[in-house]
PDB file of C-alpha atoms in Angstrom:
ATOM      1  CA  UNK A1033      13.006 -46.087 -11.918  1.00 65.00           C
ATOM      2  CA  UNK A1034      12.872 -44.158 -15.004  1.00 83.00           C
ATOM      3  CA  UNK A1035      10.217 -41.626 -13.839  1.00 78.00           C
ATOM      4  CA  UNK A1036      12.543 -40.869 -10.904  1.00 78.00           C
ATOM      5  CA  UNK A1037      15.679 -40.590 -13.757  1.00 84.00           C
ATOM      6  CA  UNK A1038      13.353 -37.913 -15.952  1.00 85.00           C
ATOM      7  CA  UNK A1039      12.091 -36.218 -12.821  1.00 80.00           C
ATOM      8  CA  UNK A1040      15.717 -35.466 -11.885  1.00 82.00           C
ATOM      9  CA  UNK A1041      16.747 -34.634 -15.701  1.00 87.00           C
ATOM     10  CA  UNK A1042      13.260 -32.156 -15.343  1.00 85.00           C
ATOM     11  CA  UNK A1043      14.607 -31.067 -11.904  1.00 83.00           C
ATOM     12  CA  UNK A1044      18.327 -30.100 -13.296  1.00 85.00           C
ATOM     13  CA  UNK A1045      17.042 -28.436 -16.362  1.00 90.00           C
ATOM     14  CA  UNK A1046      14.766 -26.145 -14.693  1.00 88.00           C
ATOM     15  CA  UNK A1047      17.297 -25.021 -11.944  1.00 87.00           C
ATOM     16  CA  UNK A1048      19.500 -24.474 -15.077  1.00 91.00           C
ATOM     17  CA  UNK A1049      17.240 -22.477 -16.629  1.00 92.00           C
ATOM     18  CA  UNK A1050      16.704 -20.500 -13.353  1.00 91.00           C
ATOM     19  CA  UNK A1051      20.545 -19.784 -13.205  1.00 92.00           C
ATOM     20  CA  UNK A1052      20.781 -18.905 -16.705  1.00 95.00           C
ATOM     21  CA  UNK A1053      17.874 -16.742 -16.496  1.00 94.00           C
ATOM     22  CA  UNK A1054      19.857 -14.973 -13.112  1.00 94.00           C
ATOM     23  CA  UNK A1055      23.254 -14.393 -15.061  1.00 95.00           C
ATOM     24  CA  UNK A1056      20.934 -13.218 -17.587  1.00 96.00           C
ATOM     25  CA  UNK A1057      19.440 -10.750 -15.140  1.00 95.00           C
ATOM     26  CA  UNK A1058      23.109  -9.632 -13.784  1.00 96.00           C
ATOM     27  CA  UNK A1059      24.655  -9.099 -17.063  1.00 96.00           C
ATOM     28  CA  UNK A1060      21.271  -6.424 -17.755  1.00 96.00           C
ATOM     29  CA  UNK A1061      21.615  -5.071 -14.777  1.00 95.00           C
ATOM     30  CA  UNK A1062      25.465  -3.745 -14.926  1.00 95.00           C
ATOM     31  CA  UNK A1063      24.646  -2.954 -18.734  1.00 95.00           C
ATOM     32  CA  UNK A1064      21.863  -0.946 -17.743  1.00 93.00           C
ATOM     33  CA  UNK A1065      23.175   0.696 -14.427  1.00 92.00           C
ATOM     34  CA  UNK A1066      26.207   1.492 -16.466  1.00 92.00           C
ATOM     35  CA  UNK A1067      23.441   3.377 -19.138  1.00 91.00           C
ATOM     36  CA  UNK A1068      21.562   5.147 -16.447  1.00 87.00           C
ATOM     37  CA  UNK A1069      25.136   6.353 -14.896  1.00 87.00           C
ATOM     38  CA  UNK A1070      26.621   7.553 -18.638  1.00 87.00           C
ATOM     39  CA  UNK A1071      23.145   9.102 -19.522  1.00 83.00           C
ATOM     40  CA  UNK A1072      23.210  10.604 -16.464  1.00 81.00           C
ATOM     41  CA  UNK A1073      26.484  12.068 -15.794  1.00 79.00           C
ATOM     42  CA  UNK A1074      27.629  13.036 -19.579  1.00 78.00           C
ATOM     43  CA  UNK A1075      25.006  13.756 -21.604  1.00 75.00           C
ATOM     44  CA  UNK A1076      22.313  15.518 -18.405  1.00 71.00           C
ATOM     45  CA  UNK A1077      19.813  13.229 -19.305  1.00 69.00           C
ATOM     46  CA  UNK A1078      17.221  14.398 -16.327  1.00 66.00           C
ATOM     47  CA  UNK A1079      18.842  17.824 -15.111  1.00 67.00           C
ATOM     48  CA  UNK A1080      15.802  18.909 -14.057  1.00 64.00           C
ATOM     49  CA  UNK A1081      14.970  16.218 -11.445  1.00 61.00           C
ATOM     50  CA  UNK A1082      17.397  15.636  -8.434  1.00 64.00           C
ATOM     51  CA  UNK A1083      20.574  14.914  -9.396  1.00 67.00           C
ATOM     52  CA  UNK A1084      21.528  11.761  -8.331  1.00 75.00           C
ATOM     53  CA  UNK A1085      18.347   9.962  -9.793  1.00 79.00           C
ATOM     54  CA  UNK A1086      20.203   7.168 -11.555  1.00 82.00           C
ATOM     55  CA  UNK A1087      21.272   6.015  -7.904  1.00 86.00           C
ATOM     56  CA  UNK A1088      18.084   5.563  -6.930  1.00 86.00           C
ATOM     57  CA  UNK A1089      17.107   3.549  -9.917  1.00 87.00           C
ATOM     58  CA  UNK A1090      20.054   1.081 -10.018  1.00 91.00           C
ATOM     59  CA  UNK A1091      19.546   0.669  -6.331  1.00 93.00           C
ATOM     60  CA  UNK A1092      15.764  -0.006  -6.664  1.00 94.00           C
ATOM     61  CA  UNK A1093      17.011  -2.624  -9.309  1.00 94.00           C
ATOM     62  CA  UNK A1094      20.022  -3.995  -7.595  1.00 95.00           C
ATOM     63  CA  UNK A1095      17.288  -4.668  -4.579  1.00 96.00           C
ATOM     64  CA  UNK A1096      14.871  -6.340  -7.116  1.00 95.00           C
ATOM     65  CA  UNK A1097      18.586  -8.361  -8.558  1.00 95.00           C
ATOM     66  CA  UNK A1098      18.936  -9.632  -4.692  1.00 95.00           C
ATOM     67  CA  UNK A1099      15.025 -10.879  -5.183  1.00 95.00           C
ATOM     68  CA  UNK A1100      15.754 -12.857  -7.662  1.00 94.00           C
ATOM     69  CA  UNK A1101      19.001 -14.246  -6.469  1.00 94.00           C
ATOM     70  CA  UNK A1102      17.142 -15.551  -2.949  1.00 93.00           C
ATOM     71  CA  UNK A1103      14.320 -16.776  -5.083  1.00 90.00           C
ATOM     72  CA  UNK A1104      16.925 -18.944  -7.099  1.00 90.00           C
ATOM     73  CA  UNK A1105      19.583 -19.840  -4.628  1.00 88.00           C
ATOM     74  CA  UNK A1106      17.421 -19.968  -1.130  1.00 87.00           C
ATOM     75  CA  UNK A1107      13.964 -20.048  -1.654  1.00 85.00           C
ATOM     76  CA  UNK A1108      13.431 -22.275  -4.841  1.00 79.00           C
ATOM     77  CA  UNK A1109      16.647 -24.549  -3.588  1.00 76.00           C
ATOM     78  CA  UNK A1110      14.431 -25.828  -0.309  1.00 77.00           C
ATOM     79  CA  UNK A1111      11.448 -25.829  -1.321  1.00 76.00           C
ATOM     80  CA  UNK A1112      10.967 -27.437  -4.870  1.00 74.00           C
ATOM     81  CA  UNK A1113       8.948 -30.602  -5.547  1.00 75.00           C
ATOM     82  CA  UNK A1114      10.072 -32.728  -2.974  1.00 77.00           C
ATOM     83  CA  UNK A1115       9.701 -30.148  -0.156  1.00 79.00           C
ATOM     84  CA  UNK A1116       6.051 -30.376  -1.721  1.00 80.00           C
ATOM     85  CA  UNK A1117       5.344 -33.545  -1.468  1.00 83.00           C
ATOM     86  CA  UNK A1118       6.773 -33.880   1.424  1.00 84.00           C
ATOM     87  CA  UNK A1119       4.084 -31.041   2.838  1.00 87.00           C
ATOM     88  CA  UNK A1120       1.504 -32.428   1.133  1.00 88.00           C
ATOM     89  CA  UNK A1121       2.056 -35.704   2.346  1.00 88.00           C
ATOM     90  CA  UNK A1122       2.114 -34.332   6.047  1.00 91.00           C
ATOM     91  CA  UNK A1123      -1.174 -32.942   5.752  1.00 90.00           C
ATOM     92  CA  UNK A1124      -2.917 -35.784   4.259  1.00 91.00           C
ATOM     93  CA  UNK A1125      -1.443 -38.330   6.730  1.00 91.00           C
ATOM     94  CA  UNK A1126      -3.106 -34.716   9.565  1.00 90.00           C
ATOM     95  CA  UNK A1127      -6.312 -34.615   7.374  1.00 92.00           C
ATOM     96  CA  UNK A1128      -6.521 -38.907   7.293  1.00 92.00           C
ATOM     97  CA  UNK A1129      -5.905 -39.048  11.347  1.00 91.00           C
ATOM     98  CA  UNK A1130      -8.570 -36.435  11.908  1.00 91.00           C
ATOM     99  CA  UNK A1131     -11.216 -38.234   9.666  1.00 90.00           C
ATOM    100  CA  UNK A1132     -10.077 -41.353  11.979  1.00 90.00           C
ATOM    101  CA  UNK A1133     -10.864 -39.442  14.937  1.00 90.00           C
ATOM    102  CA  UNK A1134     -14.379 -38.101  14.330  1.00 88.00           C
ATOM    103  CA  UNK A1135     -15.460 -41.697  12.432  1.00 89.00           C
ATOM    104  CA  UNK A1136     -13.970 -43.591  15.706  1.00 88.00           C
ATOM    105  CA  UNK A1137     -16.497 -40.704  17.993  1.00 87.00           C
ATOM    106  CA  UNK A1138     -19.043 -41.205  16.121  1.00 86.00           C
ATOM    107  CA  UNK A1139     -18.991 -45.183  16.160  1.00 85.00           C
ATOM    108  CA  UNK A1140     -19.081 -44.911  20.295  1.00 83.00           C
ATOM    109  CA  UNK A1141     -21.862 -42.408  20.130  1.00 81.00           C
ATOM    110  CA  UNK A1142     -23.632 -45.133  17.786  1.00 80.00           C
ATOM    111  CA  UNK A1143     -22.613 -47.641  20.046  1.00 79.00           C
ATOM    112  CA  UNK A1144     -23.385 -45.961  23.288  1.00 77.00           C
ATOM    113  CA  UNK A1145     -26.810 -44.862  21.964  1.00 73.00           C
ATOM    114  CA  UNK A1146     -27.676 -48.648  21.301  1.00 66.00           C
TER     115      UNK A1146
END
């Protein structure tokens, strides 16, 4: 029972630590978007490339933002440990039954050849 009680405690820290690390990411990301807008609009930081390059670089970051928040909310939330097991589990019990198979044709050829 205890391994199951620090598994959990293991399981809840490192989805904290995945959220944290996501507000992290969102709080940089306004910061920074609001940088590339300022530097762009008021002091012409980049006047000689197209005009509107900070839009393309917060949107290229708010795309890599929406990454991270299906890898943390969606992705990670299904498939964690258990979903692993769970997988790995499956296969062995495919793997075991297939093993069973080819020993159980290979005992009749035996037997058929005797």
């Amino acid at each position: 029972m205890e391994k199951e009680v620090h598994e959990q405690y293991e399981y809840a820290r490192r989805r904290l630590r995945q959220k944290k690390v996501l507000y992290f990411h969102f709080v940089l990301f306004l910061l920074g978007s609001l940088f590339l807008f300022i530097a762009n609009r008021f002091f012409g930081f980049g006047q000689g490339a197209t005009q509107n390059w900070c839009i393309w670089g917060i949107t290229i970051w708010l795309f890599l933002f929406i990454l991270h928040f299906i890898k943390v909310y969606i992705t990670d939330r299904f498939m964690n440990k258990k979903w692993e097991r769970e997988q790995i589990d499956r296969l062995v019990a495919l793997q075991q039954k297939r093993i069973s198979q080819l020993e159980s044709s290979i005992n009749e050829e035996n037997e058929n050849k005797i």
